[in-house]
PDB file of C-alpha atoms in Angstrom:
ATOM      1  CA  MET A   1      -6.235  -5.097  30.438  1.00 59.00           C
ATOM      2  CA  ALA A   2      -4.180  -5.545  27.268  1.00 71.00           C
ATOM      3  CA  ARG A   3      -2.707  -8.969  26.645  1.00 83.00           C
ATOM      4  CA  PRO A   4       1.098  -8.940  27.099  1.00 89.00           C
ATOM      5  CA  LEU A   5       3.288  -9.415  24.055  1.00 93.00           C
ATOM      6  CA  GLY A   6       4.830 -12.815  23.502  1.00 95.00           C
ATOM      7  CA  GLU A   7       8.220 -13.303  21.897  1.00 97.00           C
ATOM      8  CA  SER A   8       6.528 -13.940  18.538  1.00 97.00           C
ATOM      9  CA  HIS A   9       4.725 -10.578  18.762  1.00 97.00           C
ATOM     10  CA  LYS A  10       7.943  -8.797  19.707  1.00 97.00           C
ATOM     11  CA  ARG A  11       9.817 -10.273  16.735  1.00 97.00           C
ATOM     12  CA  PHE A  12       6.998  -9.262  14.385  1.00 98.00           C
ATOM     13  CA  LEU A  13       7.014  -5.694  15.770  1.00 97.00           C
ATOM     14  CA  GLN A  14      10.804  -5.425  15.539  1.00 97.00           C
ATOM     15  CA  THR A  15      10.655  -6.422  11.870  1.00 97.00           C
ATOM     16  CA  MET A  16       7.923  -3.834  11.217  1.00 97.00           C
ATOM     17  CA  MET A  17      10.034  -1.155  12.922  1.00 95.00           C
ATOM     18  CA  VAL A  18      12.940  -1.952  10.602  1.00 93.00           C
ATOM     19  CA  ASN A  19      10.924  -2.158   7.372  1.00 92.00           C
ATOM     20  CA  GLY A  20       8.137   0.347   8.052  1.00 91.00           C
ATOM     21  CA  ILE A  21       5.828  -1.302   5.528  1.00 94.00           C
ATOM     22  CA  ILE A  22       5.503  -4.807   4.044  1.00 95.00           C
ATOM     23  CA  ASP A  23       3.018  -6.336   1.626  1.00 94.00           C
ATOM     24  CA  GLY A  24       0.331  -8.768   2.726  1.00 95.00           C
ATOM     25  CA  ALA A  25       2.130 -11.899   1.533  1.00 95.00           C
ATOM     26  CA  LYS A  26       5.262 -10.972   3.480  1.00 96.00           C
ATOM     27  CA  ALA A  27       3.176 -10.128   6.554  1.00 97.00           C
ATOM     28  CA  ARG A  28       1.574 -13.585   6.453  1.00 97.00           C
ATOM     29  CA  ALA A  29       4.965 -15.249   5.989  1.00 97.00           C
ATOM     30  CA  LEU A  30       6.419 -13.175   8.839  1.00 97.00           C
ATOM     31  CA  HIS A  31       3.515 -14.131  11.102  1.00 98.00           C
ATOM     32  CA  ARG A  32       4.168 -17.810  10.484  1.00 97.00           C
ATOM     33  CA  HIS A  33       7.931 -17.445  10.912  1.00 97.00           C
ATOM     34  CA  CYS A  34       7.587 -15.592  14.231  1.00 97.00           C
ATOM     35  CA  CYS A  35       5.146 -18.129  15.647  1.00 97.00           C
ATOM     36  CA  GLU A  36       7.179 -21.156  14.548  1.00 96.00           C
ATOM     37  CA  THR A  37      10.478 -19.654  15.723  1.00 96.00           C
ATOM     38  CA  HIS A  38       9.152 -19.053  19.228  1.00 97.00           C
ATOM     39  CA  GLY A  39       6.865 -22.078  19.510  1.00 95.00           C
ATOM     40  CA  ALA A  40       3.683 -19.992  19.600  1.00 95.00           C
ATOM     41  CA  HIS A  41       0.330 -21.207  18.305  1.00 94.00           C
ATOM     42  CA  TYR A  42       0.013 -20.441  14.588  1.00 95.00           C
ATOM     43  CA  ALA A  43      -3.194 -20.203  12.552  1.00 95.00           C
ATOM     44  CA  HIS A  44      -2.942 -18.882   9.005  1.00 93.00           C
ATOM     45  CA  ASP A  45      -6.245 -16.976   9.276  1.00 95.00           C
ATOM     46  CA  LYS A  46      -5.421 -15.240  12.585  1.00 96.00           C
ATOM     47  CA  LEU A  47      -3.000 -12.551  11.401  1.00 97.00           C
ATOM     48  CA  ASP A  48      -5.426  -9.721  12.192  1.00 96.00           C
ATOM     49  CA  GLU A  49      -5.953 -11.008  15.752  1.00 96.00           C
ATOM     50  CA  PHE A  50      -2.175 -11.409  16.134  1.00 97.00           C
ATOM     51  CA  ILE A  51      -1.642  -7.767  15.100  1.00 97.00           C
ATOM     52  CA  ASP A  52      -4.490  -6.598  17.384  1.00 97.00           C
ATOM     53  CA  VAL A  53      -2.473  -7.840  20.375  1.00 96.00           C
ATOM     54  CA  ILE A  54       0.498  -5.741  19.249  1.00 97.00           C
ATOM     55  CA  ASN A  55      -1.659  -2.679  18.559  1.00 97.00           C
ATOM     56  CA  ALA A  56      -3.155  -2.820  22.045  1.00 96.00           C
ATOM     57  CA  GLN A  57       0.360  -2.365  23.449  1.00 95.00           C
ATOM     58  CA  LEU A  58       1.233   0.341  20.918  1.00 95.00           C
ATOM     59  CA  GLN A  59      -1.864   2.446  21.633  1.00 92.00           C
ATOM     60  CA  PRO A  60      -0.380   4.420  24.596  1.00 91.00           C
ATOM     61  CA  MET A  61       2.531   5.375  22.302  1.00 90.00           C
ATOM     62  CA  PHE A  62       0.128   6.527  19.571  1.00 89.00           C
ATOM     63  CA  MET A  63       1.491   3.944  17.143  1.00 92.00           C
ATOM     64  CA  GLN A  64      -0.392   1.346  15.133  1.00 94.00           C
ATOM     65  CA  ILE A  65       0.196  -1.392  12.567  1.00 96.00           C
ATOM     66  CA  ARG A  66      -2.384  -0.455   9.959  1.00 94.00           C
ATOM     67  CA  LYS A  67      -3.593  -2.308   6.881  1.00 93.00           C
ATOM     68  CA  GLY A  68      -4.147  -0.485   3.594  1.00 92.00           C
ATOM     69  CA  MET A  69      -4.230  -0.870  -0.177  1.00 92.00           C
ATOM     70  CA  SER A  70      -1.707   0.251  -2.768  1.00 92.00           C
ATOM     71  CA  GLU A  71      -3.176   2.560  -5.404  1.00 91.00           C
ATOM     72  CA  GLU A  72      -0.771   1.166  -7.987  1.00 87.00           C
ATOM     73  CA  ASP A  73      -1.335  -2.586  -7.797  1.00 86.00           C
ATOM     74  CA  GLY A  74      -4.246  -3.015  -5.388  1.00 90.00           C
ATOM     75  CA  LEU A  75      -2.247  -5.242  -3.033  1.00 92.00           C
ATOM     76  CA  GLN A  76      -2.760  -5.132   0.716  1.00 93.00           C
ATOM     77  CA  TYR A  77       0.062  -3.726   2.832  1.00 96.00           C
ATOM     78  CA  HIS A  78       0.771  -3.467   6.548  1.00 97.00           C
ATOM     79  CA  ALA A  79       2.529  -0.334   7.813  1.00 95.00           C
ATOM     80  CA  LEU A  80       3.681   0.867  11.215  1.00 94.00           C
ATOM     81  CA  VAL A  81       2.217   4.372  11.434  1.00 90.00           C
ATOM     82  CA  ASN A  82       2.431   7.302  13.826  1.00 85.00           C
ATOM     83  CA  MET A  83      -1.041   8.280  15.071  1.00 82.00           C
ATOM     84  CA  ALA A  84       0.039  11.274  17.182  1.00 76.00           C
ATOM     85  CA  GLU A  85       0.896  13.619  14.305  1.00 64.00           C
ATOM     86  CA  THR A  86      -1.197  13.730  11.170  1.00 61.00           C
ATOM     87  CA  ASP A  87       0.774  16.140   8.989  1.00 67.00           C
ATOM     88  CA  VAL A  88       4.279  16.454   7.582  1.00 76.00           C
ATOM     89  CA  THR A  89       5.642  17.778  10.897  1.00 69.00           C
ATOM     90  CA  ARG A  90       6.257  14.129  11.810  1.00 72.00           C
ATOM     91  CA  MET A  91       9.083  14.239   9.261  1.00 81.00           C
ATOM     92  CA  SER A  92      10.782  17.257  10.844  1.00 76.00           C
ATOM     93  CA  THR A  93      13.415  15.158  12.612  1.00 80.00           C
ATOM     94  CA  ASP A  94      14.631  13.755   9.292  1.00 87.00           C
ATOM     95  CA  TYR A  95      14.183  16.690   6.904  1.00 92.00           C
ATOM     96  CA  ALA A  96      15.076  20.387   6.925  1.00 92.00           C
ATOM     97  CA  ASP A  97      12.385  23.079   6.656  1.00 92.00           C
ATOM     98  CA  ASN A  98      12.987  23.734   2.953  1.00 93.00           C
ATOM     99  CA  GLU A  99      12.926  19.981   2.248  1.00 94.00           C
ATOM    100  CA  LEU A 100       9.560  19.688   3.998  1.00 93.00           C
ATOM    101  CA  GLU A 101       8.285  22.650   1.990  1.00 94.00           C
ATOM    102  CA  LEU A 102       9.376  20.882  -1.191  1.00 95.00           C
ATOM    103  CA  PHE A 103       7.479  17.777  -0.079  1.00 95.00           C
ATOM    104  CA  ARG A 104       4.331  19.858   0.591  1.00 94.00           C
ATOM    105  CA  LYS A 105       4.569  21.447  -2.855  1.00 95.00           C
ATOM    106  CA  THR A 106       5.042  17.995  -4.384  1.00 96.00           C
ATOM    107  CA  MET A 107       1.867  16.869  -2.619  1.00 95.00           C
ATOM    108  CA  ASP A 108       0.069  19.924  -4.050  1.00 95.00           C
ATOM    109  CA  LEU A 109       1.141  18.970  -7.567  1.00 95.00           C
ATOM    110  CA  ILE A 110       0.115  15.337  -7.104  1.00 96.00           C
ATOM    111  CA  VAL A 111      -3.327  16.191  -5.715  1.00 94.00           C
ATOM    112  CA  ASP A 112      -3.960  18.819  -8.414  1.00 93.00           C
ATOM    113  CA  SER A 113      -3.044  16.414 -11.233  1.00 92.00           C
ATOM    114  CA  ASP A 114      -5.497  14.262 -13.188  1.00 86.00           C
ATOM    115  CA  ASN A 115      -3.517  11.050 -12.711  1.00 89.00           C
ATOM    116  CA  GLY A 116      -2.149  11.361  -9.172  1.00 93.00           C
ATOM    117  CA  THR A 117       1.445  12.030 -10.235  1.00 95.00           C
ATOM    118  CA  ALA A 118       3.850  14.971 -10.516  1.00 96.00           C
ATOM    119  CA  SER A 119       6.655  15.179 -13.063  1.00 96.00           C
ATOM    120  CA  SER A 120      10.229  15.734 -11.938  1.00 96.00           C
ATOM    121  CA  THR A 121      10.319  18.855 -14.121  1.00 95.00           C
ATOM    122  CA  ASP A 122       7.375  20.446 -12.286  1.00 95.00           C
ATOM    123  CA  ILE A 123       8.903  19.579  -8.913  1.00 96.00           C
ATOM    124  CA  LEU A 124      12.267  21.077  -9.911  1.00 94.00           C
ATOM    125  CA  ASN A 125      10.485  24.265 -10.938  1.00 93.00           C
ATOM    126  CA  CYS A 126       8.883  24.426  -7.469  1.00 90.00           C
ATOM    127  CA  ALA A 127      12.311  24.285  -5.866  1.00 89.00           C
ATOM    128  CA  ASP A 128      13.030  27.751  -7.272  1.00 84.00           C
ATOM    129  CA  SER A 129      10.057  29.289  -5.457  1.00 87.00           C
ATOM    130  CA  LEU A 130      10.537  27.913  -1.949  1.00 91.00           C
ATOM    131  CA  GLN A 131       9.960  30.541   0.737  1.00 91.00           C
ATOM    132  CA  THR A 132      12.208  28.912   3.341  1.00 89.00           C
ATOM    133  CA  LYS A 133      15.365  28.400   1.289  1.00 90.00           C
ATOM    134  CA  LYS A 134      15.718  27.658  -2.406  1.00 90.00           C
ATOM    135  CA  LEU A 135      17.154  24.312  -3.452  1.00 92.00           C
ATOM    136  CA  LYS A 136      19.503  23.779  -6.360  1.00 92.00           C
ATOM    137  CA  LYS A 137      18.687  21.135  -8.966  1.00 93.00           C
ATOM    138  CA  ARG A 138      21.128  18.598  -7.552  1.00 94.00           C
ATOM    139  CA  GLU A 139      19.903  19.243  -4.008  1.00 95.00           C
ATOM    140  CA  THR A 140      16.281  18.791  -5.113  1.00 96.00           C
ATOM    141  CA  GLU A 141      17.097  15.501  -6.829  1.00 96.00           C
ATOM    142  CA  HIS A 142      18.842  14.321  -3.664  1.00 96.00           C
ATOM    143  CA  VAL A 143      15.805  15.176  -1.520  1.00 96.00           C
ATOM    144  CA  LEU A 144      13.484  13.358  -3.939  1.00 97.00           C
ATOM    145  CA  ASN A 145      15.709  10.283  -3.817  1.00 97.00           C
ATOM    146  CA  ARG A 146      15.598  10.348  -0.016  1.00 96.00           C
ATOM    147  CA  LEU A 147      11.803  10.671  -0.027  1.00 96.00           C
ATOM    148  CA  VAL A 148      11.611   7.609  -2.265  1.00 96.00           C
ATOM    149  CA  GLN A 149      14.086   5.644  -0.140  1.00 94.00           C
ATOM    150  CA  ASP A 150      12.170   6.573   3.030  1.00 92.00           C
ATOM    151  CA  LYS A 151       8.964   5.355   1.316  1.00 91.00           C
ATOM    152  CA  TRP A 152       7.122   8.690   1.302  1.00 94.00           C
ATOM    153  CA  LEU A 153       7.094   8.890  -2.503  1.00 96.00           C
ATOM    154  CA  ASN A 154       7.124   6.460  -5.414  1.00 95.00           C
ATOM    155  CA  GLU A 155       8.988   7.206  -8.630  1.00 96.00           C
ATOM    156  CA  LYS A 156       8.353   5.717 -12.063  1.00 94.00           C
ATOM    157  CA  ASN A 157       9.821   7.046 -15.317  1.00 94.00           C
ATOM    158  CA  GLY A 158      10.434  10.483 -13.811  1.00 94.00           C
ATOM    159  CA  ASP A 159       6.930  10.827 -12.348  1.00 96.00           C
ATOM    160  CA  TYR A 160       6.335  10.898  -8.584  1.00 97.00           C
ATOM    161  CA  SER A 161       3.310   9.746  -6.615  1.00 96.00           C
ATOM    162  CA  LEU A 162       2.441   9.436  -2.935  1.00 96.00           C
ATOM    163  CA  SER A 163       3.504   6.044  -1.598  1.00 94.00           C
ATOM    164  CA  THR A 164       1.178   3.580   0.078  1.00 94.00           C
ATOM    165  CA  ARG A 165       2.867   4.319   3.394  1.00 91.00           C
ATOM    166  CA  CYS A 166       2.374   8.075   2.951  1.00 92.00           C
ATOM    167  CA  ILE A 167      -1.335   7.753   2.176  1.00 92.00           C
ATOM    168  CA  MET A 168      -1.916   5.305   5.035  1.00 91.00           C
ATOM    169  CA  GLU A 169      -0.132   7.546   7.521  1.00 88.00           C
ATOM    170  CA  MET A 170      -1.385  10.932   6.304  1.00 89.00           C
ATOM    171  CA  GLU A 171      -4.850  10.145   4.966  1.00 87.00           C
ATOM    172  CA  GLN A 172      -6.678  12.311   7.511  1.00 85.00           C
ATOM    173  CA  TYR A 173      -4.284  15.198   6.850  1.00 87.00           C
ATOM    174  CA  ILE A 174      -4.789  14.839   3.082  1.00 90.00           C
ATOM    175  CA  ARG A 175      -8.574  14.775   3.448  1.00 89.00           C
ATOM    176  CA  MET A 176      -8.510  17.870   5.670  1.00 89.00           C
ATOM    177  CA  LEU A 177      -5.993  19.922   3.674  1.00 89.00           C
ATOM    178  CA  TYR A 178      -7.390  19.079   0.236  1.00 92.00           C
ATOM    179  CA  GLN A 179     -11.044  18.563   1.141  1.00 88.00           C
ATOM    180  CA  ASP A 180     -12.262  20.441  -1.961  1.00 87.00           C
ATOM    181  CA  GLN A 181      -9.973  18.512  -4.312  1.00 88.00           C
ATOM    182  CA  VAL A 182      -9.661  14.984  -3.008  1.00 90.00           C
ATOM    183  CA  LYS A 183     -12.397  12.428  -3.533  1.00 90.00           C
ATOM    184  CA  VAL A 184     -12.647   8.926  -2.166  1.00 93.00           C
ATOM    185  CA  CYS A 185     -12.865   5.762  -4.223  1.00 95.00           C
ATOM    186  CA  HIS A 186     -16.492   4.760  -4.823  1.00 96.00           C
ATOM    187  CA  ILE A 187     -15.581   1.098  -4.229  1.00 95.00           C
ATOM    188  CA  CYS A 188     -13.153   1.013  -1.274  1.00 92.00           C
ATOM    189  CA  HIS A 189     -13.906   4.506   0.154  1.00 93.00           C
ATOM    190  CA  ASN A 190     -10.230   5.404   0.625  1.00 91.00           C
ATOM    191  CA  VAL A 191      -8.549   8.530  -0.786  1.00 92.00           C
ATOM    192  CA  ALA A 192      -8.362   8.211  -4.575  1.00 93.00           C
ATOM    193  CA  LEU A 193      -5.441   9.893  -6.368  1.00 94.00           C
ATOM    194  CA  GLN A 194      -4.395   7.364  -9.007  1.00 92.00           C
ATOM    195  CA  CYS A 195      -7.803   6.502 -10.370  1.00 93.00           C
ATOM    196  CA  GLN A 196     -10.355   6.624 -13.175  1.00 94.00           C
ATOM    197  CA  MET A 197     -13.240   9.093 -13.158  1.00 94.00           C
ATOM    198  CA  CYS A 198     -16.793   8.870 -14.488  1.00 95.00           C
ATOM    199  CA  GLU A 199     -17.122  11.309 -17.393  1.00 94.00           C
ATOM    200  CA  ASN A 200     -20.763  12.108 -16.670  1.00 96.00           C
ATOM    201  CA  PRO A 201     -20.551  15.761 -15.458  1.00 94.00           C
ATOM    202  CA  THR A 202     -23.408  15.206 -13.004  1.00 95.00           C
ATOM    203  CA  CYS A 203     -21.662  12.156 -11.515  1.00 96.00           C
ATOM    204  CA  GLY A 204     -17.855  12.330 -11.572  1.00 92.00           C
ATOM    205  CA  ILE A 205     -17.157   9.512  -9.114  1.00 95.00           C
ATOM    206  CA  LYS A 206     -13.600   8.202  -8.873  1.00 95.00           C
ATOM    207  CA  ILE A 207     -12.460   4.584  -8.654  1.00 96.00           C
ATOM    208  CA  HIS A 208      -8.922   3.364  -7.994  1.00 94.00           C
ATOM    209  CA  THR A 209      -7.418   1.623 -11.010  1.00 92.00           C
ATOM    210  CA  PRO A 210      -7.060  -1.709  -9.107  1.00 93.00           C
ATOM    211  CA  CYS A 211     -10.670  -1.361  -7.882  1.00 95.00           C
ATOM    212  CA  VAL A 212     -11.738  -0.778 -11.501  1.00 95.00           C
ATOM    213  CA  ALA A 213      -9.994  -4.012 -12.490  1.00 94.00           C
ATOM    214  CA  ARG A 214     -11.793  -6.040  -9.826  1.00 93.00           C
ATOM    215  CA  TYR A 215     -15.203  -4.376 -10.128  1.00 95.00           C
ATOM    216  CA  PHE A 216     -15.485  -4.631 -13.912  1.00 94.00           C
ATOM    217  CA  LYS A 217     -13.747  -8.009 -14.277  1.00 92.00           C
ATOM    218  CA  GLY A 218     -15.578 -10.119 -16.878  1.00 88.00           C
ATOM    219  CA  ARG A 219     -18.122  -7.415 -17.748  1.00 90.00           C
ATOM    220  CA  THR A 220     -18.550  -6.797 -21.466  1.00 89.00           C
ATOM    221  CA  ASP A 221     -20.626  -3.635 -20.974  1.00 93.00           C
ATOM    222  CA  PRO A 222     -19.035  -1.767 -18.050  1.00 94.00           C
ATOM    223  CA  ARG A 223     -21.329   0.785 -16.441  1.00 96.00           C
ATOM    224  CA  CYS A 224     -20.659   3.383 -13.778  1.00 97.00           C
ATOM    225  CA  PRO A 225     -21.783   1.918 -10.428  1.00 96.00           C
ATOM    226  CA  ALA A 226     -23.295   5.298  -9.466  1.00 96.00           C
ATOM    227  CA  CYS A 227     -25.056   6.675 -12.568  1.00 96.00           C
ATOM    228  CA  GLU A 228     -25.125   3.629 -14.924  1.00 96.00           C
ATOM    229  CA  ASP A 229     -23.433   5.581 -17.748  1.00 96.00           C
ATOM    230  CA  PHE A 230     -21.027   3.610 -19.945  1.00 96.00           C
ATOM    231  CA  TRP A 231     -17.540   3.437 -18.409  1.00 96.00           C
ATOM    232  CA  PRO A 232     -15.284   4.615 -21.288  1.00 93.00           C
ATOM    233  CA  HIS A 233     -11.877   3.892 -19.757  1.00 94.00           C
ATOM    234  CA  GLU A 234      -9.681   0.903 -20.412  1.00 92.00           C
ATOM    235  CA  ILE A 235     -10.307  -1.877 -17.906  1.00 91.00           C
ATOM    236  CA  PRO A 236      -6.948  -3.160 -16.599  1.00 89.00           C
ATOM    237  CA  ASP A 237      -6.251  -6.744 -15.611  1.00 87.00           C
ATOM    238  CA  VAL A 238      -6.345  -7.697 -11.947  1.00 81.00           C
ATOM    239  CA  TYR A 239      -2.774  -7.614 -10.684  1.00 69.00           C
ATOM    240  CA  ARG A 240      -1.324 -10.564  -8.797  1.00 68.00           C
ATOM    241  CA  SER A 241       2.050 -10.264  -7.145  1.00 60.00           C
ATOM    242  CA  PRO A 242       4.705 -12.963  -7.682  1.00 59.00           C
ATOM    243  CA  SER A 243       4.666 -13.667  -3.931  1.00 53.00           C
ATOM    244  CA  SER A 244       0.917 -14.303  -3.893  1.00 49.00           C
ATOM    245  CA  GLN A 245       1.231 -16.559  -6.939  1.00 51.00           C
ATOM    246  CA  SER A 246       3.943 -18.608  -5.232  1.00 51.00           C
ATOM    247  CA  GLU A 247       1.748 -18.823  -2.124  1.00 49.00           C
ATOM    248  CA  THR A 248      -1.088 -20.233  -4.227  1.00 45.00           C
ATOM    249  CA  GLN A 249       1.225 -22.725  -5.902  1.00 49.00           C
ATOM    250  CA  SER A 250       2.636 -23.860  -2.552  1.00 48.00           C
ATOM    251  CA  ALA A 251      -0.850 -24.319  -1.137  1.00 45.00           C
ATOM    252  CA  ALA A 252      -1.868 -26.302  -4.191  1.00 44.00           C
ATOM    253  CA  LYS A 253       1.113 -28.616  -3.757  1.00 47.00           C
ATOM    254  CA  GLU A 254       0.343 -29.122  -0.061  1.00 43.00           C
ATOM    255  CA  ASN A 255      -3.305 -29.920  -0.780  1.00 45.00           C
ATOM    256  CA  THR A 256      -2.594 -32.310  -3.647  1.00 44.00           C
ATOM    257  CA  ALA A 257      -2.025 -35.855  -2.442  1.00 41.00           C
ATOM    258  CA  PRO A 258      -0.258 -38.361  -4.734  1.00 44.00           C
ATOM    259  CA  THR A 259      -2.651 -40.630  -6.613  1.00 43.00           C
ATOM    260  CA  PRO A 260      -2.277 -44.202  -5.374  1.00 44.00           C
ATOM    261  CA  ARG A 261      -1.383 -46.723  -8.020  1.00 46.00           C
ATOM    262  CA  SER A 262      -3.687 -49.652  -8.452  1.00 43.00           C
ATOM    263  CA  THR A 263      -2.571 -53.219  -7.790  1.00 43.00           C
ATOM    264  CA  ALA A 264      -2.833 -54.009 -11.505  1.00 46.00           C
ATOM    265  CA  GLN A 265      -0.604 -51.067 -12.409  1.00 48.00           C
ATOM    266  CA  THR A 266       1.961 -52.168  -9.831  1.00 44.00           C
ATOM    267  CA  ARG A 267       1.986 -55.735 -11.232  1.00 45.00           C
ATOM    268  CA  ARG A 268       2.417 -54.533 -14.830  1.00 47.00           C
ATOM    269  CA  THR A 269       5.338 -52.335 -13.734  1.00 46.00           C
ATOM    270  CA  ARG A 270       7.038 -55.230 -11.967  1.00 46.00           C
ATOM    271  CA  ARG A 271       6.644 -57.573 -14.986  1.00 48.00           C
ATOM    272  CA  SER A 272       8.183 -55.031 -17.336  1.00 44.00           C
TER     273      SER A 272
END
């Protein structure tokens, strides 16, 4: 029998329902806040167990708080996802048929690209060939803005990519629909769209850019983990979010006790 939800679990779930997705640092802070607010036992390393209690109650509703990684920065995120529907039909209550068709075509462009992005120009061109109902330029831009606001797409300098939430919620659909095009990351084994690829034609493995940063960190002669060929791509730095840096600094302050002054030092201070 599933353990009933306490008030701390309910507050955590309510916040997830409002936000949809939060990064790992915010999830840890929210866990602590919910426990302290409602007088529940708090342990900083028990977030996963805390979420398991919530997920056990969500299972009959085909919902789940799932953990995943961002392709852009490699940070961990927690998202409240719908497990009942695996394709874009889950969006039908919020988007019209032609808007959903535009989203599908945007996904096609992103998956077909070499860098996991689609330009706004290419997406606007797709809007002219919709079979349901064509969208004008301004209407297309409005739909794209909504998709970004609803956290289905990311936008950077006019290029669009699938958001962390979208990949976490639709990964099985993406693998099924694009099974001949999509590969998984050799390191983390999740769908790899924004990634680097081994240039050995007999290998061709893909690795997420953040996974590349962590795997090759400190290596002066980077080699493909599958075929041992030289890895010719630029190795990025490991990204650390401002929130995780502040967490580290706070922990350091908490763990650093003031150095006691010696009796001699105290006497010299008093004499001066």
